[in-house]
Short mmCIF file of C-alpha atoms and ligand atoms in Angstrom, two decimals:
data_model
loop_
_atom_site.label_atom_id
_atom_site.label_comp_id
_atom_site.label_asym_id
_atom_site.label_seq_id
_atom_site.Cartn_x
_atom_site.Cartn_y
_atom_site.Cartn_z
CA UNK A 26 230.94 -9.40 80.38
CA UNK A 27 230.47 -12.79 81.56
CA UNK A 28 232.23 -14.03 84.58
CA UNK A 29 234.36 -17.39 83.84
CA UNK A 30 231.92 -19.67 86.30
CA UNK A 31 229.33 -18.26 84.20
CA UNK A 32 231.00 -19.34 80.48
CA UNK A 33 230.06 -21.78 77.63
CA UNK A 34 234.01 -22.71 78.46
CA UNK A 35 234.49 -24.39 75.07
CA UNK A 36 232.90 -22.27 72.42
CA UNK A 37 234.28 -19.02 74.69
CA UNK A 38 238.03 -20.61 74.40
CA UNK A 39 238.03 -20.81 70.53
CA UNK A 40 240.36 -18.80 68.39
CA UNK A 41 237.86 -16.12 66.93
CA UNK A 42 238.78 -13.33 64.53
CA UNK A 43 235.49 -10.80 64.88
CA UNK A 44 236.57 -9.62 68.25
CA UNK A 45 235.00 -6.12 68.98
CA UNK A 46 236.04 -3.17 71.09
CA UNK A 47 233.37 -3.34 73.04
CA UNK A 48 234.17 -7.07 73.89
CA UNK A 49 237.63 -6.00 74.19
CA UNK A 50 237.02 -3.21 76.21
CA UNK A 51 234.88 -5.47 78.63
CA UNK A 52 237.72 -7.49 79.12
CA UNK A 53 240.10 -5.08 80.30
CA UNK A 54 237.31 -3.59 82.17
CA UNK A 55 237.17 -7.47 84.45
CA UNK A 56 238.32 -7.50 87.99
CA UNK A 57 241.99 -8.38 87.76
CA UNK A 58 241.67 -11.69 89.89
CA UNK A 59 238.76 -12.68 87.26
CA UNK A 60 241.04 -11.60 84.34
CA UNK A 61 243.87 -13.35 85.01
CA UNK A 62 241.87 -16.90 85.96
CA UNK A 63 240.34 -16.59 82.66
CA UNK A 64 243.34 -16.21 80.38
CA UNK A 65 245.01 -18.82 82.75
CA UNK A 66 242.00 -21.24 81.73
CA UNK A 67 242.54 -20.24 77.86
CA UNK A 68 246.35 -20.56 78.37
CA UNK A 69 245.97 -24.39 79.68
CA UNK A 70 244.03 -25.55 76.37
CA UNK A 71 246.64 -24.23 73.96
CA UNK A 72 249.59 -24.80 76.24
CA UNK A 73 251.63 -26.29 78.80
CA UNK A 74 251.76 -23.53 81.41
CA UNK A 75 254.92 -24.77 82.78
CA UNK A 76 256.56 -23.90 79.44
CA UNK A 77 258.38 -20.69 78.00
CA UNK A 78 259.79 -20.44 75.22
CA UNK A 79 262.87 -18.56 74.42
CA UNK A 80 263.64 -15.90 71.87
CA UNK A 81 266.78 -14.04 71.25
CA UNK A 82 267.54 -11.28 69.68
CA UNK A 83 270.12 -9.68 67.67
CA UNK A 84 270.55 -5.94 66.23
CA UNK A 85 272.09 -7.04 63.07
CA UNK A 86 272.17 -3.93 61.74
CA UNK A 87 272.27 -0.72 64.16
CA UNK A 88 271.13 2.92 64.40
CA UNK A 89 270.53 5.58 61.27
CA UNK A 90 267.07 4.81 60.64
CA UNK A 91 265.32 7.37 58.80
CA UNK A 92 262.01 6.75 60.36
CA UNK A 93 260.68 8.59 63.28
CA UNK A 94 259.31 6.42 66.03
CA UNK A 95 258.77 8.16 69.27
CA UNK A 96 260.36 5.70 71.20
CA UNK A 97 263.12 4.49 68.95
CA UNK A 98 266.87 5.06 70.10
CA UNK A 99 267.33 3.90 66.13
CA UNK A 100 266.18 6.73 64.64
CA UNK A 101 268.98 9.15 63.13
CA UNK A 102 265.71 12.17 63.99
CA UNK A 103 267.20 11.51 67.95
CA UNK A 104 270.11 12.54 69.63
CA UNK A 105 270.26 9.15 71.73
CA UNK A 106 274.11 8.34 71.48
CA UNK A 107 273.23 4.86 69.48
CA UNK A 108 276.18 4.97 66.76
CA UNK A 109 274.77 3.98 62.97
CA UNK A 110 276.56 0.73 61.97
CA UNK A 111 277.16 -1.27 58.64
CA UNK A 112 275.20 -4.76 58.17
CA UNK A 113 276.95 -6.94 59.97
CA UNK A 114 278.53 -9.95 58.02
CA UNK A 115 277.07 -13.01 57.58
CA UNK A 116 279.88 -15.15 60.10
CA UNK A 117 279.68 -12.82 62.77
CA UNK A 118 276.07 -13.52 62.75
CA UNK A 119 275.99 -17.12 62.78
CA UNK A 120 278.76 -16.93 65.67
CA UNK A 121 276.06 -15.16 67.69
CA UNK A 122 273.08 -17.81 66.43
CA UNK A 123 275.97 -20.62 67.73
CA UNK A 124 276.45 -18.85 71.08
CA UNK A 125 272.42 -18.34 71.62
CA UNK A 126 271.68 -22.09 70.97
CA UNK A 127 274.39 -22.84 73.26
CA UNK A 128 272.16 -21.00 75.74
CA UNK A 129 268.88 -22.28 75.25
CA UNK A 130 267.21 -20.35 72.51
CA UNK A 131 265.26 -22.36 70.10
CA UNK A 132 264.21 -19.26 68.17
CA UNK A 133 267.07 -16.13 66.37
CA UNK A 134 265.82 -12.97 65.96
CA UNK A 135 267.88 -10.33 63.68
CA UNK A 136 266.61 -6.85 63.88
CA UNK A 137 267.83 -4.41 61.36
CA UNK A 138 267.20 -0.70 61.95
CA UNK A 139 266.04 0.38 58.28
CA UNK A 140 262.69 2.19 56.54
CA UNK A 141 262.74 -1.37 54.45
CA UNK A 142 265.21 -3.48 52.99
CA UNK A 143 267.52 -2.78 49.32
CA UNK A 144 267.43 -5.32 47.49
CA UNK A 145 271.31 -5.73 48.27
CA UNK A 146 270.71 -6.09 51.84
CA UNK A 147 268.06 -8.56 51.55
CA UNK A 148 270.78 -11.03 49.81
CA UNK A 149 273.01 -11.06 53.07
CA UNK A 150 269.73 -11.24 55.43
CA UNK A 151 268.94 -14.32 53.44
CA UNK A 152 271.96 -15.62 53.79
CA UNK A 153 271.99 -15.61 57.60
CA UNK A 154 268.62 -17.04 57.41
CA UNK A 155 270.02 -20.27 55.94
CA UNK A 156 272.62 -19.62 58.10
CA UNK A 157 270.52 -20.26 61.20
CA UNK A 158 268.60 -22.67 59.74
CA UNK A 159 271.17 -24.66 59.43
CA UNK A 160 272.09 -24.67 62.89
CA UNK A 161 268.80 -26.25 63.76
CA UNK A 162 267.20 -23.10 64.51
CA UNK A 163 263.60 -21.01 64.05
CA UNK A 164 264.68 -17.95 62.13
CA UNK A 165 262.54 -14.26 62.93
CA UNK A 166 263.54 -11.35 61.17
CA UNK A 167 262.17 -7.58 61.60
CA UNK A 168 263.71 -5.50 58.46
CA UNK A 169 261.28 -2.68 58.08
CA UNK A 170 258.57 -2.58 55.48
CA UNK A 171 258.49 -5.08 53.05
CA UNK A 172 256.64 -5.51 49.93
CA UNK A 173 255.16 -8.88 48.16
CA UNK A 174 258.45 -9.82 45.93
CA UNK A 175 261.00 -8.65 48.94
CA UNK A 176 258.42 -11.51 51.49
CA UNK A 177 258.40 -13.84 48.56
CA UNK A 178 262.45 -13.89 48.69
CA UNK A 179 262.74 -13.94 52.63
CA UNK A 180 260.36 -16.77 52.56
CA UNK A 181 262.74 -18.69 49.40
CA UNK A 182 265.44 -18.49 52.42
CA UNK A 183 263.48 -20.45 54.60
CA UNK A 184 262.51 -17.52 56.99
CA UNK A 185 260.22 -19.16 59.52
CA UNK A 186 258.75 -15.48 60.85
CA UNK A 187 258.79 -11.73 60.50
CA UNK A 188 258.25 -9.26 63.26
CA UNK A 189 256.01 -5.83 62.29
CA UNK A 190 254.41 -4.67 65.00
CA UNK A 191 251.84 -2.25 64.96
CA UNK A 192 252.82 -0.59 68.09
CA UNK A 193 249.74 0.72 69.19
CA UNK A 194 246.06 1.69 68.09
CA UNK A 195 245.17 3.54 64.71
CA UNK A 196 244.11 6.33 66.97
CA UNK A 197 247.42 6.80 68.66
CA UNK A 198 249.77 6.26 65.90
CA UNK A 199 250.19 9.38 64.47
CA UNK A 200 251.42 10.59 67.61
CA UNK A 201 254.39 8.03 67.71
CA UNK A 202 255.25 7.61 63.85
CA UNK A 203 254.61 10.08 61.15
CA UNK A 204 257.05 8.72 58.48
CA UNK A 205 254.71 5.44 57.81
CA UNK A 206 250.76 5.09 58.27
CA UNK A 207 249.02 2.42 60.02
CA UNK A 208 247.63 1.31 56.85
CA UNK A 209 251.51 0.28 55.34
CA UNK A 210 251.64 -1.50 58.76
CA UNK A 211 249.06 -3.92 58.00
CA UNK A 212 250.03 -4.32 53.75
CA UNK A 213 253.36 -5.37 55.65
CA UNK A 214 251.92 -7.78 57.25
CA UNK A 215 249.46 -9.04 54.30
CA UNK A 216 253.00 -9.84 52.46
CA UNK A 217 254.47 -11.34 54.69
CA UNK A 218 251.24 -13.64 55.51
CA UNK A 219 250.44 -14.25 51.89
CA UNK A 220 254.13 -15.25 51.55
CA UNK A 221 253.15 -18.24 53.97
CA UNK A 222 255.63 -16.55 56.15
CA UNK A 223 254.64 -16.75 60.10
CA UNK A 224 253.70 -13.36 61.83
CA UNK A 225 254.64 -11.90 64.83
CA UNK A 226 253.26 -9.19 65.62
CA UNK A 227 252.34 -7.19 68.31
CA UNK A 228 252.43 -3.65 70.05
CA UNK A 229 253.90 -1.22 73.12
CA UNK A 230 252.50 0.30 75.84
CA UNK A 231 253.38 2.68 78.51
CA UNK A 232 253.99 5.17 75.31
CA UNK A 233 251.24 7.66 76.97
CA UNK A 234 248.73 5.66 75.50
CA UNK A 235 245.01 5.75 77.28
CA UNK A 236 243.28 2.71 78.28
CA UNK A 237 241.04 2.57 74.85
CA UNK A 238 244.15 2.68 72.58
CA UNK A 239 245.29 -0.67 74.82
CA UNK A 240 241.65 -1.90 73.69
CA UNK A 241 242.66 -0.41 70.13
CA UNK A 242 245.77 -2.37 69.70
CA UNK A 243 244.76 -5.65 70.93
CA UNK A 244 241.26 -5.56 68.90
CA UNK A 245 243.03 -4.95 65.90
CA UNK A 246 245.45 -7.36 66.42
CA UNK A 247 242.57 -9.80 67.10
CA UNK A 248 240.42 -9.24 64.22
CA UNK A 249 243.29 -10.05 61.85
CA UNK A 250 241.91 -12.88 59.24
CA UNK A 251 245.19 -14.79 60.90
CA UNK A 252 246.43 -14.18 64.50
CA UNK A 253 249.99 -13.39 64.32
CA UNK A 254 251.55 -16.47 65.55
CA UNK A 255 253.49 -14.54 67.98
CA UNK A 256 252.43 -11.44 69.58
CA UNK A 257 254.96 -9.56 71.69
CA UNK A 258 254.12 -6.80 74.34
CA UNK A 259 256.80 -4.72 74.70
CA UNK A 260 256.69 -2.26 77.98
CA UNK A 261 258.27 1.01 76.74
CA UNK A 262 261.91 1.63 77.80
CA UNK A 263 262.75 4.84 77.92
CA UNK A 264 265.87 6.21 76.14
CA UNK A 265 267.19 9.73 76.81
CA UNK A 266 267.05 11.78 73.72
CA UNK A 267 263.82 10.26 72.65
CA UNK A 268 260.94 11.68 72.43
CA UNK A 269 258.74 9.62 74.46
CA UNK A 270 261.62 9.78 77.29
CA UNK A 271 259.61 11.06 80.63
CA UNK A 272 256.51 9.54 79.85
CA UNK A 273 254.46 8.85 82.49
CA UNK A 274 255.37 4.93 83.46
CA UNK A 275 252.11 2.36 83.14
CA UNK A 276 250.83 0.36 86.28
CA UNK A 277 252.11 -3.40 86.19
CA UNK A 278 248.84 -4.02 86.59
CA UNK A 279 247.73 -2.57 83.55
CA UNK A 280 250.41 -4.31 81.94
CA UNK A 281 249.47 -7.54 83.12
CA UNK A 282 246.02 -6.62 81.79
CA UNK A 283 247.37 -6.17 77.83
CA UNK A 284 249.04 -9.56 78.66
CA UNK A 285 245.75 -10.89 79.39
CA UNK A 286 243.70 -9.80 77.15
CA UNK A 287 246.11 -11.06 74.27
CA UNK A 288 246.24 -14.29 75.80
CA UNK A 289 242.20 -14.37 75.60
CA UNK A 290 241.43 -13.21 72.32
CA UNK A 291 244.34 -14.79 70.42
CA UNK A 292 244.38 -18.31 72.07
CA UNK A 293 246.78 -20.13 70.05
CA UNK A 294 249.26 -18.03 69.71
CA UNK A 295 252.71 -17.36 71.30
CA UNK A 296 252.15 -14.16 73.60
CA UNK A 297 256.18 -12.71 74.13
CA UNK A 298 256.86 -11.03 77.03
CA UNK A 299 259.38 -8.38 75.35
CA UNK A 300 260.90 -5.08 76.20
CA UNK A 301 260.83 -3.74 79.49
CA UNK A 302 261.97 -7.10 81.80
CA UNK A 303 264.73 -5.19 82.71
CA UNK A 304 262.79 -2.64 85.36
CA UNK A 305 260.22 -4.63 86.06
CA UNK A 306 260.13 -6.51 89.31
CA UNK A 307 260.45 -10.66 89.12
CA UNK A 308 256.49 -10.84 90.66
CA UNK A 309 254.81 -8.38 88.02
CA UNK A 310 256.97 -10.82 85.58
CA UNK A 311 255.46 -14.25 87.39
CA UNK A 312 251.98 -12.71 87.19
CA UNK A 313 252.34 -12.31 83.21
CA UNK A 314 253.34 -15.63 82.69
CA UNK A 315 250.26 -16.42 85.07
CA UNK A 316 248.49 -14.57 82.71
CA UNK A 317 249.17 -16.33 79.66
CA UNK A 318 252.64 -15.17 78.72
CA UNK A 319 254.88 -18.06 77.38
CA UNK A 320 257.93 -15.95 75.30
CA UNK A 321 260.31 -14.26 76.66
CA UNK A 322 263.50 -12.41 74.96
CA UNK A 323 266.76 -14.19 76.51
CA UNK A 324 270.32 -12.67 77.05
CA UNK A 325 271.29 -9.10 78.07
CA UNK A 326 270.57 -7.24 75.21
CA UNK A 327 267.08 -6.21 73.52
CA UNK A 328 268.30 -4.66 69.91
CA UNK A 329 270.30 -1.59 71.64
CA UNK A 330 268.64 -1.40 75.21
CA UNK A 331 269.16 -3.77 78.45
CA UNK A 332 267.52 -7.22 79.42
CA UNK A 333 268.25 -9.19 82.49
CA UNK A 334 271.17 -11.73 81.89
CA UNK A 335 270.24 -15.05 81.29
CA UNK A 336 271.53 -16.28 84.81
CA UNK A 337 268.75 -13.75 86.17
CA UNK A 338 266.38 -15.30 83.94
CA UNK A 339 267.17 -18.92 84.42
CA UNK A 340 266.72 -18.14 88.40
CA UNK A 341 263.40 -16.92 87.75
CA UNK A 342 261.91 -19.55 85.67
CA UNK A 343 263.42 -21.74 88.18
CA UNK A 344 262.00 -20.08 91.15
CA UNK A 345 258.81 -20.36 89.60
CA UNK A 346 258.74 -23.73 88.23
CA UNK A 347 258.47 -23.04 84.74
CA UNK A 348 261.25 -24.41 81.98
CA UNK A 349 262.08 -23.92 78.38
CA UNK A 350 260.01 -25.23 75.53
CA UNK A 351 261.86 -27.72 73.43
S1 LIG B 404 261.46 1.23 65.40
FE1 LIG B 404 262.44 0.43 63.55
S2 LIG B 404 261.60 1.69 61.92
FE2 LIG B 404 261.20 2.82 63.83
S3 LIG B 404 262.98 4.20 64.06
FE3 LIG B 404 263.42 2.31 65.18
S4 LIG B 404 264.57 1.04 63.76
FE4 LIG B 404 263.54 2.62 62.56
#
């Protein structure tokens, strides 16, 4: 791999979509000082560094999912003490929407725990989507699979972005989900796209994962024909009751290093610190935004497990000079 003094800067810094694990690979491979000044370089010529920009998120719908995702408190396979819950109504959604753009977020998120959506459902999630669009607001929702009529309707709402992550490499996957293949993953995500939907997309580590499914995830992420516009890295929170609780935890540093390499192979897009802010320490947070991050999830909830409070968060970015995007 070639060091950053070393680099055609420009044509290195453009949004390419033929990324290969071996280029991949090489990146993680970098000493971590040289990692993180190159993403910082790629960072500064798609973004303000001194900007985040905040996300929040609401379970909309909670619990009694029938799939079977290793680390999912969701799933009605796990004894994890998350009660299944009715689709929330429509008001009691926008109330929430209100309250979050009261406190900053530019962006609502509405998670609902199911395998996809009936068509039934989908009426009330679009609903709320015009809802919060209303308010002023970018709407994301994450609903499960979806096929091309289902995106086509989301998209009539005036959804501005769904979230299907593919949670880690086509190698691993079988070992965390068995209900769904990689390969309905990625149709997912062809809906939504060729619904002119936006995509966000991204994975979790820390799941007992080796370094090449890391290289695995973001590759494949990276040779999409689009980036996703966003792409969160979630650090795995461990719930009691699922399977993946006890895992051996991941080095920051090797966190920071997914952070990264996102930021350096998809340039322009939105790279989401997600789950996991909770245990991790504020410096292992400052060193992802220094390494490209610029998303984080705001307010004290993630879906069912904890985030810091937004007073915790607003100390941080102010401690380290950085402020919302508008
Ligand atoms: S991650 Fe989503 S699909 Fe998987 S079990 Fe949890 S709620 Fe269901």
């Amino acid at each position: 791999m070639t060091l950053a003094h070393e680099m055609p800067m420009r044509a290195a810094m453009l949004p390419r979509h033929d990324w290969t694990r071996e280029e991949v690979r090489a990146l993680f491979a970098l000493p971590f000082p040289e990692l993180i000044f190159q993403a910082a370089m790629v960072h500064r010529q798609h973004f303000d560094p001194t900007e985040v920009q905040i996300s929040t998120l609401l379970s909309i719908k909670t619990g009694g999912c029938p799939e079977d995702c290793a680390y999912c408190p969701q799933s009605a396979k796990f004894d994890t003490g998350v009660k299944a819950e009715k689709l929330m109504e429509v008001e009691a959604v926008l109330a929430e929407a209100r309250a979050a753009k009261a406190g900053g977020a530019t962006r609502f998120c509405m998670g609902a725990a199911w395998r996809a959506p009936k068509d039934r459902d989908l009426d009330k999630v679009c609903a709320m989507v015009k809802g919060v669009k209303a308010l002023g607001m970018e709407t994301c929702v994450t609903l499960g699979m979806l096929d091309g009529a289902q995106a086509e309707r989301l998209k009539q709402s005036g959804l501005d972005y769904y979230n299907h992550n593919l949670d880690t490499s086509p190698e691993f996957y079988g070992e965390i989900i068995t209900t769904r293949c990689y390969q309905d993953r990625l149709d997912t995500l062809a809906h939504v796209r060729d619904a002119g939907i936006n995509v966000c997309c991204g994975g979790i580590v820390g799941m007992g994962e080796g370094p090449e499914d890391r290289v695995g995830m973001i590759a494949t992420l990276a040779a999409l024909p689009v980036h996703p516009e966003s792409v969160p890295i979630n650090m795995l929170v461990q719930v009691e009751g699922t399977p993946l609780s006890g895992a051996a935890k991941l080095d920051a540093f090797d966190f920071v290093r997914t952070i990264a390499v996102a930021r350096i192979t998809m340039p322009t897009s939105m790279v989401r610190l997600s789950a996991g802010r909770e245990d991790m320490s504020e410096e292992t947070q400052a060193l992802c935004f220094i390494a490209g991050a610029n998303s984080i999830f705001y307010g004290p909830k993630l879906l069912t497990t904890p985030n810091p409070g937004r007073d915790r968060d607003m100390r941080l970015l102010d401690k380290l000079g950085l402020r919302a995007m508008e």
